[in-house]
């Protein structure tokens, strides 16, 4: 354990990275139980104090690490925690920070912006730095079809000096909605400042961990995470494949591909015999780092050569079964190219309460409610009242489905305080009052003339019915925007 004269305030869920050329360990943002931060600190391993002897005559290291808070001018990123960021480990000099959430407002807020601070090989802790905005973020607009939505608790890493990759996370909560856990993954190009979406192949997760692959630009490795996410009420994923304990997932951001790799168990000794049967327990909230060890040597022919041993180190986390806290440490070695692929391609489709909510409302507001209105408007035939029976059956069935989906909102969302949810609550109230006022409608007179009360009732029932159905179609479309769906979902809904 290092002892320094000063240190940052205690915090969790911050972004961190190492600037190798400067000997700096950098952290930014994070939170404790009461405060969110947007500061940036450096643990400088390059402070040369010379050889020091303690009272016992023991020689201490010549370089003593020390914390420094960097001075930053200009506009600062919003306070946040649970985002992504870091430094590309292969001689990267830019520290990135993006996304996350905060408690600044009563309901909290999901963030969708990205910033970086550029260092040089001669930077010092006494300089004044400035955050550069790479991507302004969607902010409160959770309905953009071509950009990643604001979120937190995603897995992310730098796969090149100007390339950031992240996967999954939680889009719901604060003043936003969407899947939690999510399955989408994105690449941000720092040169063009443009996002591109990766193919959907990895099971949805929060609290996973992602690191870059040593000596392979554009490549990262994802391991672990919570693929069900219990929000204290119910697990969000109803059905779907769970990632196996021996799975790691490689991403090639340049080729835009995912590859599921099979890891081999570690060795242990049983009755003096070496047995390979132990894998890390499935977990989330763990920490991971990657790096290489270089060994220079001279071969038999006198040629200078180098051998590299790549390692990915994992520590701690929370077990998916029972919530056990771990303090174990594991090391993953091997070459990505020679590792065996897991059988099968991308996992099968998963199904969550959010999907069920959307299907019920699509059927109710996209099919049954509009059909019931059309029947009442265009299919009255003489004295027959068949149209009325069909109209009532369709509308009551749609109301039942909508009511189930409405209750489901409170299973999947902490607070319905974003536009799609607010509109949905208003529409549900209108939908409930329609059959009530239909049951209480004043009947026509014996001579089939319309009384004033009947006229007022028809005006209200029809106008609110038309408005509710049209607004319902719009709101379901907003819901489709919220979940950033694959193309097939758009095709089904719009057709």
Tab-separated table of C-alpha atoms in Angstrom:
chain	number	residue	atom	x	y	z
A	1	UNK	CA	0.000	0.000	0.000
A	2	UNK	CA	1.354	3.397	-1.008
A	3	UNK	CA	1.493	6.254	1.468
A	4	UNK	CA	1.198	9.729	-0.023
A	5	UNK	CA	1.042	13.147	1.625
A	6	UNK	CA	-2.244	13.980	-0.094
A	7	UNK	CA	-4.928	12.030	-1.950
A	8	UNK	CA	-8.217	12.534	-3.801
A	9	UNK	CA	-11.475	12.290	-1.843
A	10	UNK	CA	-12.756	8.717	-1.480
A	11	UNK	CA	-14.898	7.669	-4.450
A	12	UNK	CA	-16.100	4.836	-6.644
A	13	UNK	CA	-17.001	4.274	-10.300
A	14	UNK	CA	-14.434	6.762	-11.624
A	15	UNK	CA	-12.597	6.626	-14.963
A	16	UNK	CA	-8.904	5.770	-14.822
A	17	UNK	CA	-5.892	5.105	-17.007
A	18	UNK	CA	-2.092	5.107	-17.142
A	19	UNK	CA	0.013	7.536	-19.190
A	20	UNK	CA	3.042	5.288	-19.529
A	21	UNK	CA	5.421	7.872	-20.963
A	22	UNK	CA	4.862	10.183	-17.964
A	23	UNK	CA	4.591	7.570	-15.228
A	24	UNK	CA	1.104	8.851	-14.336
A	25	UNK	CA	-1.935	7.019	-13.050
A	26	UNK	CA	-4.895	9.289	-13.825
A	27	UNK	CA	-8.404	9.268	-12.356
A	28	UNK	CA	-11.353	11.546	-13.107
A	29	UNK	CA	-14.948	11.952	-11.908
A	30	UNK	CA	-16.539	9.328	-9.608
A	31	UNK	CA	-18.768	9.689	-6.553
A	32	UNK	CA	-19.132	8.965	-2.861
A	33	UNK	CA	-22.440	8.582	-1.029
A	34	UNK	CA	-23.120	12.340	-1.068
A	35	UNK	CA	-20.995	13.966	-3.758
A	36	UNK	CA	-20.392	13.546	-7.481
A	37	UNK	CA	-17.053	14.727	-8.867
A	38	UNK	CA	-15.660	16.126	-12.118
A	39	UNK	CA	-12.091	16.686	-10.908
A	40	UNK	CA	-8.995	14.991	-12.330
A	41	UNK	CA	-6.057	13.678	-10.300
A	42	UNK	CA	-2.653	12.255	-11.169
A	43	UNK	CA	-0.607	9.792	-9.124
A	44	UNK	CA	2.872	10.693	-10.312
A	45	UNK	CA	5.352	7.835	-10.065
A	46	UNK	CA	8.086	10.036	-11.497
A	47	UNK	CA	8.855	12.221	-8.460
A	48	UNK	CA	12.597	11.728	-7.951
A	49	UNK	CA	13.439	12.261	-4.276
A	50	UNK	CA	16.748	10.472	-4.337
A	51	UNK	CA	17.664	7.555	-2.107
A	52	UNK	CA	16.163	7.903	1.365
A	53	UNK	CA	17.000	5.911	4.490
A	54	UNK	CA	14.498	5.419	7.279
A	55	UNK	CA	15.425	5.237	10.947
A	56	UNK	CA	16.132	1.529	10.654
A	57	UNK	CA	18.647	2.009	7.897
A	58	UNK	CA	16.347	0.611	5.179
A	59	UNK	CA	16.732	2.169	1.744
A	60	UNK	CA	13.416	3.385	0.367
A	61	UNK	CA	12.655	3.686	-3.357
A	62	UNK	CA	14.261	6.630	-5.071
A	63	UNK	CA	10.988	7.544	-6.737
A	64	UNK	CA	8.134	8.179	-4.307
A	65	UNK	CA	4.651	8.430	-5.818
A	66	UNK	CA	2.518	11.476	-5.027
A	67	UNK	CA	-1.001	12.625	-5.854
A	68	UNK	CA	-1.639	15.938	-7.612
A	69	UNK	CA	-4.930	17.536	-8.605
A	70	UNK	CA	-4.554	18.962	-12.091
A	71	UNK	CA	-5.599	22.538	-12.772
A	72	UNK	CA	-8.192	22.722	-15.525
A	73	UNK	CA	-9.512	25.888	-17.139
A	74	UNK	CA	-12.542	26.439	-19.318
A	75	UNK	CA	-15.789	24.508	-19.240
A	76	UNK	CA	-15.684	21.329	-17.179
A	77	UNK	CA	-17.599	18.122	-17.876
A	78	UNK	CA	-20.656	17.636	-15.697
A	79	UNK	CA	-20.079	15.765	-12.461
A	80	UNK	CA	-20.584	12.035	-13.028
A	81	UNK	CA	-19.818	8.469	-12.065
A	82	UNK	CA	-20.323	5.082	-13.689
A	83	UNK	CA	-19.088	6.244	-17.104
A	84	UNK	CA	-16.191	5.062	-19.236
A	85	UNK	CA	-12.806	6.441	-20.186
A	86	UNK	CA	-9.082	5.997	-19.772
A	87	UNK	CA	-5.887	6.064	-21.811
A	88	UNK	CA	-4.775	3.808	-24.643
A	89	UNK	CA	-2.078	1.741	-22.884
A	90	UNK	CA	0.328	1.469	-25.815
A	91	UNK	CA	1.954	4.883	-25.363
A	92	UNK	CA	-1.311	6.798	-25.408
A	93	UNK	CA	-1.200	10.380	-24.114
A	94	UNK	CA	-4.871	11.447	-24.107
A	95	UNK	CA	-7.216	10.797	-21.181
A	96	UNK	CA	-10.860	10.288	-22.170
A	97	UNK	CA	-14.021	10.608	-20.070
A	98	UNK	CA	-17.588	9.983	-21.202
A	99	UNK	CA	-21.189	9.122	-20.353
A	100	UNK	CA	-22.191	8.070	-16.814
A	101	UNK	CA	-24.802	9.476	-14.453
A	102	UNK	CA	-25.075	11.868	-11.511
A	103	UNK	CA	-27.171	12.703	-8.492
A	104	UNK	CA	-27.067	16.452	-9.040
A	105	UNK	CA	-30.778	16.605	-9.736
A	106	UNK	CA	-33.466	15.060	-7.595
A	107	UNK	CA	-33.995	12.237	-10.062
A	108	UNK	CA	-30.424	11.960	-11.305
A	109	UNK	CA	-29.377	12.260	-14.909
A	110	UNK	CA	-27.839	10.017	-17.568
A	111	UNK	CA	-25.093	11.644	-19.635
A	112	UNK	CA	-24.124	11.094	-23.271
A	113	UNK	CA	-21.114	13.349	-23.870
A	114	UNK	CA	-17.400	12.596	-24.273
A	115	UNK	CA	-14.332	14.682	-23.386
A	116	UNK	CA	-10.562	14.301	-23.409
A	117	UNK	CA	-7.459	16.003	-22.062
A	118	UNK	CA	-4.362	15.805	-24.247
A	119	UNK	CA	-1.008	15.343	-22.536
A	120	UNK	CA	2.435	15.309	-24.135
A	121	UNK	CA	5.595	13.409	-23.252
A	122	UNK	CA	6.827	16.558	-21.474
A	123	UNK	CA	3.638	17.422	-19.554
A	124	UNK	CA	3.981	18.332	-15.886
A	125	UNK	CA	1.552	18.344	-12.971
A	126	UNK	CA	1.949	22.124	-12.676
A	127	UNK	CA	0.537	22.950	-16.103
A	128	UNK	CA	-2.964	24.239	-16.808
A	129	UNK	CA	-5.033	21.843	-18.880
A	130	UNK	CA	-8.330	22.076	-20.751
A	131	UNK	CA	-11.021	19.530	-21.524
A	132	UNK	CA	-11.868	19.136	-25.210
A	133	UNK	CA	-15.404	18.123	-26.122
A	134	UNK	CA	-15.287	15.247	-28.604
A	135	UNK	CA	-18.993	14.545	-28.690
A	136	UNK	CA	-21.643	16.866	-27.306
A	137	UNK	CA	-23.938	14.003	-26.435
A	138	UNK	CA	-27.594	13.353	-26.933
A	139	UNK	CA	-28.318	14.714	-23.469
A	140	UNK	CA	-32.027	14.662	-22.733
A	141	UNK	CA	-32.808	13.613	-26.313
A	142	UNK	CA	-33.132	9.869	-25.883
A	143	UNK	CA	-34.783	9.422	-29.279
A	144	UNK	CA	-31.913	9.833	-31.759
A	145	UNK	CA	-31.903	6.823	-34.121
A	146	UNK	CA	-28.245	7.029	-35.183
A	147	UNK	CA	-26.296	7.916	-32.043
A	148	UNK	CA	-25.728	6.118	-28.744
A	149	UNK	CA	-28.150	7.263	-26.076
A	150	UNK	CA	-27.073	8.552	-22.678
A	151	UNK	CA	-26.330	5.746	-20.236
A	152	UNK	CA	-24.233	4.526	-17.326
A	153	UNK	CA	-22.576	1.323	-16.069
A	154	UNK	CA	-21.400	0.281	-19.547
A	155	UNK	CA	-18.125	-1.511	-20.364
A	156	UNK	CA	-15.642	0.599	-22.299
A	157	UNK	CA	-11.974	0.924	-23.223
A	158	UNK	CA	-9.567	2.735	-25.519
A	159	UNK	CA	-8.608	0.432	-28.385
A	160	UNK	CA	-6.349	3.007	-30.037
A	161	UNK	CA	-5.067	6.501	-29.332
A	162	UNK	CA	-8.111	7.989	-31.111
A	163	UNK	CA	-10.631	5.156	-30.736
A	164	UNK	CA	-13.045	4.394	-27.903
A	165	UNK	CA	-15.330	1.338	-27.747
A	166	UNK	CA	-18.156	0.634	-25.316
A	167	UNK	CA	-20.888	-1.980	-24.899
A	168	UNK	CA	-24.173	-2.244	-23.010
A	169	UNK	CA	-24.957	-0.299	-19.870
A	170	UNK	CA	-28.176	1.090	-18.446
A	171	UNK	CA	-30.177	3.653	-20.425
A	172	UNK	CA	-33.122	3.821	-18.061
A	173	UNK	CA	-33.462	6.042	-15.008
A	174	UNK	CA	-32.914	9.689	-14.212
A	175	UNK	CA	-34.791	11.559	-16.912
A	176	UNK	CA	-34.440	8.934	-19.631
A	177	UNK	CA	-35.696	5.570	-20.712
A	178	UNK	CA	-34.460	2.556	-22.621
A	179	UNK	CA	-33.066	-0.931	-22.037
A	180	UNK	CA	-31.253	-1.835	-18.841
A	181	UNK	CA	-29.180	-3.900	-19.467
A	182	UNK	CA	-28.530	-2.840	-23.067
A	183	UNK	CA	-26.960	-4.826	-25.896
A	184	UNK	CA	-25.799	-2.126	-28.328
A	185	UNK	CA	-22.099	-1.313	-28.782
A	186	UNK	CA	-20.451	1.727	-30.353
A	187	UNK	CA	-17.098	3.022	-31.600
A	188	UNK	CA	-16.107	6.691	-31.371
A	189	UNK	CA	-13.431	7.954	-33.771
A	190	UNK	CA	-11.573	10.803	-32.104
A	191	UNK	CA	-10.287	12.146	-35.418
A	192	UNK	CA	-13.639	12.484	-37.163
A	193	UNK	CA	-15.630	12.757	-33.909
A	194	UNK	CA	-18.199	10.354	-35.343
A	195	UNK	CA	-19.940	7.338	-33.831
A	196	UNK	CA	-20.539	4.040	-35.593
A	197	UNK	CA	-22.566	1.137	-34.204
A	198	UNK	CA	-21.041	-2.327	-33.979
A	199	UNK	CA	-22.989	-5.483	-34.861
A	200	UNK	CA	-25.159	-6.831	-32.041
A	201	UNK	CA	-23.632	-10.064	-30.873
A	202	UNK	CA	-22.906	-9.842	-27.145
A	203	UNK	CA	-25.582	-10.560	-24.540
A	204	UNK	CA	-26.850	-7.403	-22.771
A	205	UNK	CA	-24.901	-6.464	-19.641
A	206	UNK	CA	-24.188	-3.837	-17.019
A	207	UNK	CA	-21.121	-3.641	-14.767
A	208	UNK	CA	-18.942	-5.621	-17.191
A	209	UNK	CA	-15.270	-4.867	-17.817
A	210	UNK	CA	-13.434	-4.210	-21.075
A	211	UNK	CA	-9.707	-3.762	-21.757
A	212	UNK	CA	-7.586	-3.275	-24.844
A	213	UNK	CA	-5.664	-6.251	-26.270
A	214	UNK	CA	-1.924	-5.647	-25.837
A	215	UNK	CA	-0.020	-4.845	-29.058
A	216	UNK	CA	-3.159	-5.090	-31.230
A	217	UNK	CA	-4.583	-1.761	-32.242
A	218	UNK	CA	-8.341	-1.608	-32.563
A	219	UNK	CA	-8.936	-4.715	-30.456
A	220	UNK	CA	-10.511	-5.082	-27.018
A	221	UNK	CA	-11.674	-7.847	-24.699
A	222	UNK	CA	-14.956	-7.939	-22.748
A	223	UNK	CA	-15.486	-10.196	-19.751
A	224	UNK	CA	-18.272	-10.611	-17.224
A	225	UNK	CA	-21.084	-8.305	-16.244
A	226	UNK	CA	-24.631	-8.634	-14.963
A	227	UNK	CA	-26.822	-9.969	-17.781
A	228	UNK	CA	-30.121	-9.885	-15.855
A	229	UNK	CA	-29.897	-6.772	-13.627
A	230	UNK	CA	-32.252	-7.014	-10.669
A	231	UNK	CA	-33.486	-3.466	-9.941
A	232	UNK	CA	-34.831	-4.473	-6.541
A	233	UNK	CA	-38.256	-5.347	-7.948
A	234	UNK	CA	-37.636	-7.940	-10.620
A	235	UNK	CA	-34.872	-9.183	-12.930
A	236	UNK	CA	-35.162	-7.168	-16.125
A	237	UNK	CA	-34.390	-10.014	-18.540
A	238	UNK	CA	-37.143	-12.639	-18.663
A	239	UNK	CA	-35.484	-15.157	-20.965
A	240	UNK	CA	-32.401	-15.534	-23.107
A	241	UNK	CA	-28.941	-17.061	-23.075
A	242	UNK	CA	-26.620	-16.288	-20.190
A	243	UNK	CA	-22.965	-15.945	-21.048
A	244	UNK	CA	-20.961	-19.026	-20.016
A	245	UNK	CA	-18.244	-18.829	-17.379
A	246	UNK	CA	-15.562	-19.675	-19.944
A	247	UNK	CA	-16.492	-16.872	-22.364
A	248	UNK	CA	-14.494	-13.803	-23.229
A	249	UNK	CA	-15.532	-11.661	-26.177
A	250	UNK	CA	-13.044	-10.015	-28.526
A	251	UNK	CA	-14.004	-6.907	-30.463
A	252	UNK	CA	-12.158	-5.678	-33.534
A	253	UNK	CA	-13.310	-2.087	-33.852
A	254	UNK	CA	-11.578	-1.601	-37.198
A	255	UNK	CA	-13.190	-4.658	-38.801
A	256	UNK	CA	-16.426	-4.160	-36.796
A	257	UNK	CA	-16.575	-7.767	-35.629
A	258	UNK	CA	-17.153	-9.657	-32.384
A	259	UNK	CA	-15.634	-13.074	-31.665
A	260	UNK	CA	-16.636	-15.212	-28.693
A	261	UNK	CA	-13.567	-17.039	-27.356
A	262	UNK	CA	-13.329	-20.044	-25.067
A	263	UNK	CA	-11.026	-19.748	-22.078
A	264	UNK	CA	-9.337	-22.773	-20.528
A	265	UNK	CA	-9.482	-23.481	-16.788
A	266	UNK	CA	-6.504	-22.957	-14.557
A	267	UNK	CA	-4.579	-25.761	-12.885
A	268	UNK	CA	-4.856	-26.928	-9.298
A	269	UNK	CA	-3.335	-29.887	-7.479
A	270	UNK	CA	-5.546	-32.715	-6.209
A	271	UNK	CA	-3.740	-35.490	-4.332
A	272	UNK	CA	-0.497	-34.429	-5.937
A	273	UNK	CA	-1.923	-34.464	-9.470
A	274	UNK	CA	-2.390	-31.363	-11.615
A	275	UNK	CA	-6.062	-30.875	-12.542
A	276	UNK	CA	-7.355	-28.228	-14.955
A	277	UNK	CA	-10.924	-27.579	-13.853
A	278	UNK	CA	-11.166	-24.118	-12.282
A	279	UNK	CA	-12.618	-21.002	-13.917
A	280	UNK	CA	-13.386	-17.621	-12.348
A	281	UNK	CA	-16.907	-17.407	-10.951
A	282	UNK	CA	-19.247	-15.351	-13.127
A	283	UNK	CA	-19.251	-11.828	-11.755
A	284	UNK	CA	-19.833	-8.137	-12.298
A	285	UNK	CA	-18.266	-4.930	-11.000
A	286	UNK	CA	-14.753	-6.352	-11.279
A	287	UNK	CA	-11.612	-4.497	-12.329
A	288	UNK	CA	-9.401	-5.449	-15.272
A	289	UNK	CA	-6.138	-4.224	-16.810
A	290	UNK	CA	-3.968	-5.409	-19.671
A	291	UNK	CA	-0.268	-5.227	-20.467
A	292	UNK	CA	2.789	-7.001	-21.861
A	293	UNK	CA	6.078	-8.200	-20.451
A	294	UNK	CA	9.041	-7.923	-22.835
A	295	UNK	CA	12.087	-10.185	-22.629
A	296	UNK	CA	15.064	-9.240	-24.808
A	297	UNK	CA	17.587	-11.934	-25.649
A	298	UNK	CA	20.247	-12.951	-28.171
A	299	UNK	CA	19.551	-16.125	-30.130
A	300	UNK	CA	22.076	-18.811	-31.036
A	301	UNK	CA	22.997	-16.966	-34.203
A	302	UNK	CA	23.782	-13.759	-32.349
A	303	UNK	CA	20.584	-11.929	-33.403
A	304	UNK	CA	18.858	-9.690	-30.881
A	305	UNK	CA	15.249	-10.745	-30.363
A	306	UNK	CA	12.305	-9.994	-28.065
A	307	UNK	CA	9.603	-12.169	-26.585
A	308	UNK	CA	6.347	-10.659	-25.359
A	309	UNK	CA	3.988	-12.195	-22.825
A	310	UNK	CA	0.567	-10.569	-22.917
A	311	UNK	CA	-1.536	-10.644	-19.768
A	312	UNK	CA	-4.976	-9.503	-18.722
A	313	UNK	CA	-5.413	-9.218	-14.966
A	314	UNK	CA	-8.787	-9.323	-13.199
A	315	UNK	CA	-9.531	-8.556	-9.562
A	316	UNK	CA	-12.595	-8.682	-7.329
A	317	UNK	CA	-16.211	-8.153	-8.260
A	318	UNK	CA	-19.608	-9.411	-7.103
A	319	UNK	CA	-20.827	-12.932	-7.837
A	320	UNK	CA	-23.893	-13.288	-10.046
A	321	UNK	CA	-25.255	-15.983	-7.768
A	322	UNK	CA	-25.755	-14.935	-4.166
A	323	UNK	CA	-23.972	-11.580	-4.379
A	324	UNK	CA	-20.710	-12.838	-2.871
A	325	UNK	CA	-17.924	-10.251	-2.828
A	326	UNK	CA	-14.636	-11.521	-4.274
A	327	UNK	CA	-11.064	-10.467	-3.574
A	328	UNK	CA	-9.433	-13.056	-5.836
A	329	UNK	CA	-7.082	-12.178	-8.666
A	330	UNK	CA	-6.879	-13.976	-12.014
A	331	UNK	CA	-4.517	-13.706	-14.971
A	332	UNK	CA	-5.563	-14.483	-18.560
A	333	UNK	CA	-2.779	-15.297	-21.022
A	334	UNK	CA	-2.656	-16.507	-24.599
A	335	UNK	CA	-2.902	-15.327	-28.186
A	336	UNK	CA	-6.319	-14.240	-29.519
A	337	UNK	CA	-5.620	-15.739	-32.936
A	338	UNK	CA	-4.885	-19.219	-31.582
A	339	UNK	CA	-7.642	-19.342	-28.952
A	340	UNK	CA	-10.625	-21.572	-29.673
A	341	UNK	CA	-13.931	-19.973	-30.622
A	342	UNK	CA	-17.047	-20.837	-28.651
A	343	UNK	CA	-19.458	-22.961	-30.644
A	344	UNK	CA	-22.165	-21.051	-32.462
A	345	UNK	CA	-22.279	-17.508	-33.664
A	346	UNK	CA	-23.989	-14.703	-31.784
A	347	UNK	CA	-26.324	-15.824	-28.975
A	348	UNK	CA	-30.045	-16.280	-29.548
A	349	UNK	CA	-32.473	-13.414	-29.108
A	350	UNK	CA	-33.068	-12.345	-25.507
A	351	UNK	CA	-36.373	-11.158	-24.093
A	352	UNK	CA	-36.987	-8.610	-21.332
A	353	UNK	CA	-39.884	-6.866	-19.627
A	354	UNK	CA	-39.121	-3.879	-21.825
A	355	UNK	CA	-39.697	-6.015	-24.930
A	356	UNK	CA	-42.956	-7.365	-23.524
A	357	UNK	CA	-44.060	-3.827	-22.682
A	358	UNK	CA	-43.379	-2.740	-26.262
A	359	UNK	CA	-45.122	-5.737	-27.854
A	360	UNK	CA	-48.281	-5.275	-25.772
A	361	UNK	CA	-48.490	-1.580	-26.586
A	362	UNK	CA	-47.715	-2.125	-30.272
A	363	UNK	CA	-50.627	-4.557	-30.522
A	364	UNK	CA	-52.938	-2.348	-28.442
A	365	UNK	CA	-52.134	1.063	-29.930
A	366	UNK	CA	-50.824	-0.008	-33.307
A	367	UNK	CA	-53.575	-2.510	-34.213
A	368	UNK	CA	-56.593	-2.880	-31.919
A	369	UNK	CA	-57.405	0.713	-30.959
A	370	UNK	CA	-57.096	2.040	-34.561
A	371	UNK	CA	-59.108	-0.891	-35.949
A	372	UNK	CA	-61.865	-0.279	-33.410
A	373	UNK	CA	-62.038	3.368	-34.450
A	374	UNK	CA	-62.208	2.438	-38.146
A	375	UNK	CA	-65.016	-0.056	-37.491
A	376	UNK	CA	-67.079	2.583	-35.682
A	377	UNK	CA	-66.366	5.177	-38.369
A	378	UNK	CA	-66.829	3.238	-41.598
A	379	UNK	CA	-68.627	-0.074	-41.008
A	380	UNK	CA	-72.089	0.800	-39.763
A	381	UNK	CA	-74.584	-1.188	-41.839
A	382	UNK	CA	-78.232	-0.122	-41.595
A	383	UNK	CA	-79.899	-1.034	-38.332
A	384	UNK	CA	-77.353	-3.724	-37.429
A	385	UNK	CA	-75.478	-3.185	-34.193
A	386	UNK	CA	-72.724	-5.681	-35.040
A	387	UNK	CA	-70.276	-2.827	-35.559
A	388	UNK	CA	-70.849	-1.657	-31.984
A	389	UNK	CA	-70.142	-5.116	-30.563
A	390	UNK	CA	-66.919	-5.403	-32.604
A	391	UNK	CA	-65.918	-1.865	-31.616
A	392	UNK	CA	-66.435	-2.585	-27.909
A	393	UNK	CA	-64.575	-5.916	-28.024
A	394	UNK	CA	-61.598	-4.405	-29.840
A	395	UNK	CA	-61.348	-1.377	-27.563
A	396	UNK	CA	-61.729	-3.323	-24.312
A	397	UNK	CA	-59.139	-5.893	-25.442
A	398	UNK	CA	-56.753	-3.088	-26.360
A	399	UNK	CA	-57.391	-1.408	-23.008
A	400	UNK	CA	-56.624	-4.635	-21.159
A	401	UNK	CA	-53.291	-5.065	-22.993
A	402	UNK	CA	-52.421	-1.415	-22.489
A	403	UNK	CA	-53.214	-1.666	-18.770
A	404	UNK	CA	-50.901	-4.662	-18.334
A	405	UNK	CA	-48.125	-2.809	-20.159
A	406	UNK	CA	-48.842	0.299	-18.049
A	407	UNK	CA	-48.387	-1.628	-14.789
A	408	UNK	CA	-45.218	-3.135	-16.224
A	409	UNK	CA	-43.695	0.348	-16.457
A	410	UNK	CA	-43.286	0.372	-12.694
A	411	UNK	CA	-41.406	-2.936	-12.839
A	412	UNK	CA	-38.833	-1.652	-15.319
A	413	UNK	CA	-38.556	2.081	-14.585
A	414	UNK	CA	-37.654	3.874	-11.390
A	415	UNK	CA	-39.620	7.030	-12.212
A	416	UNK	CA	-41.741	7.657	-15.335
A	417	UNK	CA	-40.513	11.234	-15.714
A	418	UNK	CA	-39.400	11.341	-19.361
A	419	UNK	CA	-41.542	12.287	-22.399
A	420	UNK	CA	-42.473	8.775	-23.569
A	421	UNK	CA	-43.570	7.761	-20.072
A	422	UNK	CA	-45.445	11.000	-19.338
A	423	UNK	CA	-47.345	10.796	-22.620
A	424	UNK	CA	-48.109	7.144	-21.881
A	425	UNK	CA	-49.654	7.991	-18.505
A	426	UNK	CA	-51.854	10.673	-20.078
A	427	UNK	CA	-52.963	8.315	-22.855
A	428	UNK	CA	-53.772	5.561	-20.356
A	429	UNK	CA	-56.078	7.958	-18.475
A	430	UNK	CA	-57.850	8.887	-21.721
A	431	UNK	CA	-58.085	5.220	-22.701
A	432	UNK	CA	-59.736	4.300	-19.385
A	433	UNK	CA	-62.314	7.089	-19.538
A	434	UNK	CA	-63.437	6.139	-23.061
A	435	UNK	CA	-65.361	2.945	-22.150
A	436	UNK	CA	-66.650	4.642	-18.998
A	437	UNK	CA	-68.210	7.526	-20.877
A	438	UNK	CA	-69.312	5.069	-23.567
A	439	UNK	CA	-71.260	3.083	-20.969
A	440	UNK	CA	-72.814	6.284	-19.598
A	441	UNK	CA	-73.702	7.713	-23.016
A	442	UNK	CA	-77.144	9.348	-23.391
A	443	UNK	CA	-79.265	7.430	-25.887
A	444	UNK	CA	-80.962	8.965	-28.883
A	445	UNK	CA	-84.618	9.959	-28.683
A	446	UNK	CA	-87.374	7.697	-29.915
A	447	UNK	CA	-87.604	9.685	-33.135
A	448	UNK	CA	-83.876	9.038	-33.642
A	449	UNK	CA	-83.060	12.698	-33.229
A	450	UNK	CA	-79.888	13.742	-31.412
A	451	UNK	CA	-80.395	15.571	-28.138
A	452	UNK	CA	-78.051	18.255	-26.937
A	453	UNK	CA	-76.563	15.903	-24.356
A	454	UNK	CA	-76.097	13.242	-27.001
A	455	UNK	CA	-74.434	15.756	-29.315
A	456	UNK	CA	-71.999	16.867	-26.587
A	457	UNK	CA	-71.235	13.257	-25.694
A	458	UNK	CA	-70.535	12.294	-29.323
A	459	UNK	CA	-68.279	15.319	-29.738
A	460	UNK	CA	-66.258	14.366	-26.656
A	461	UNK	CA	-66.138	10.614	-27.274
A	462	UNK	CA	-65.113	10.894	-30.914
A	463	UNK	CA	-62.658	13.774	-30.575
A	464	UNK	CA	-60.854	12.275	-27.577
A	465	UNK	CA	-60.898	8.870	-29.258
A	466	UNK	CA	-59.272	10.170	-32.445
A	467	UNK	CA	-56.733	12.189	-30.448
A	468	UNK	CA	-55.843	9.281	-28.168
A	469	UNK	CA	-55.319	6.828	-31.022
A	470	UNK	CA	-53.154	9.225	-33.052
A	471	UNK	CA	-51.116	10.214	-29.999
A	472	UNK	CA	-50.751	6.527	-29.119
A	473	UNK	CA	-49.226	5.781	-32.512
A	474	UNK	CA	-46.772	8.630	-32.018
A	475	UNK	CA	-45.874	7.468	-28.517
A	476	UNK	CA	-45.235	3.873	-29.575
A	477	UNK	CA	-42.920	5.267	-32.262
A	478	UNK	CA	-41.101	7.250	-29.557
A	479	UNK	CA	-40.764	4.008	-27.614
A	480	UNK	CA	-39.169	2.331	-30.610
A	481	UNK	CA	-36.686	5.213	-30.824
A	482	UNK	CA	-35.885	4.782	-27.133
A	483	UNK	CA	-34.653	1.200	-27.406
A	484	UNK	CA	-32.336	1.800	-30.407
A	485	UNK	CA	-33.742	-1.285	-32.132
A	486	UNK	CA	-32.247	-3.314	-34.968
A	487	UNK	CA	-33.582	-2.610	-38.458
A	488	UNK	CA	-36.069	-5.499	-38.419
A	489	UNK	CA	-38.001	-3.881	-35.552
A	490	UNK	CA	-38.367	-0.649	-37.525
A	491	UNK	CA	-39.550	-2.571	-40.567
A	492	UNK	CA	-42.192	-4.475	-38.572
A	493	UNK	CA	-43.501	-1.377	-36.810
A	494	UNK	CA	-43.580	0.984	-39.781
A	495	UNK	CA	-45.172	-1.614	-42.033
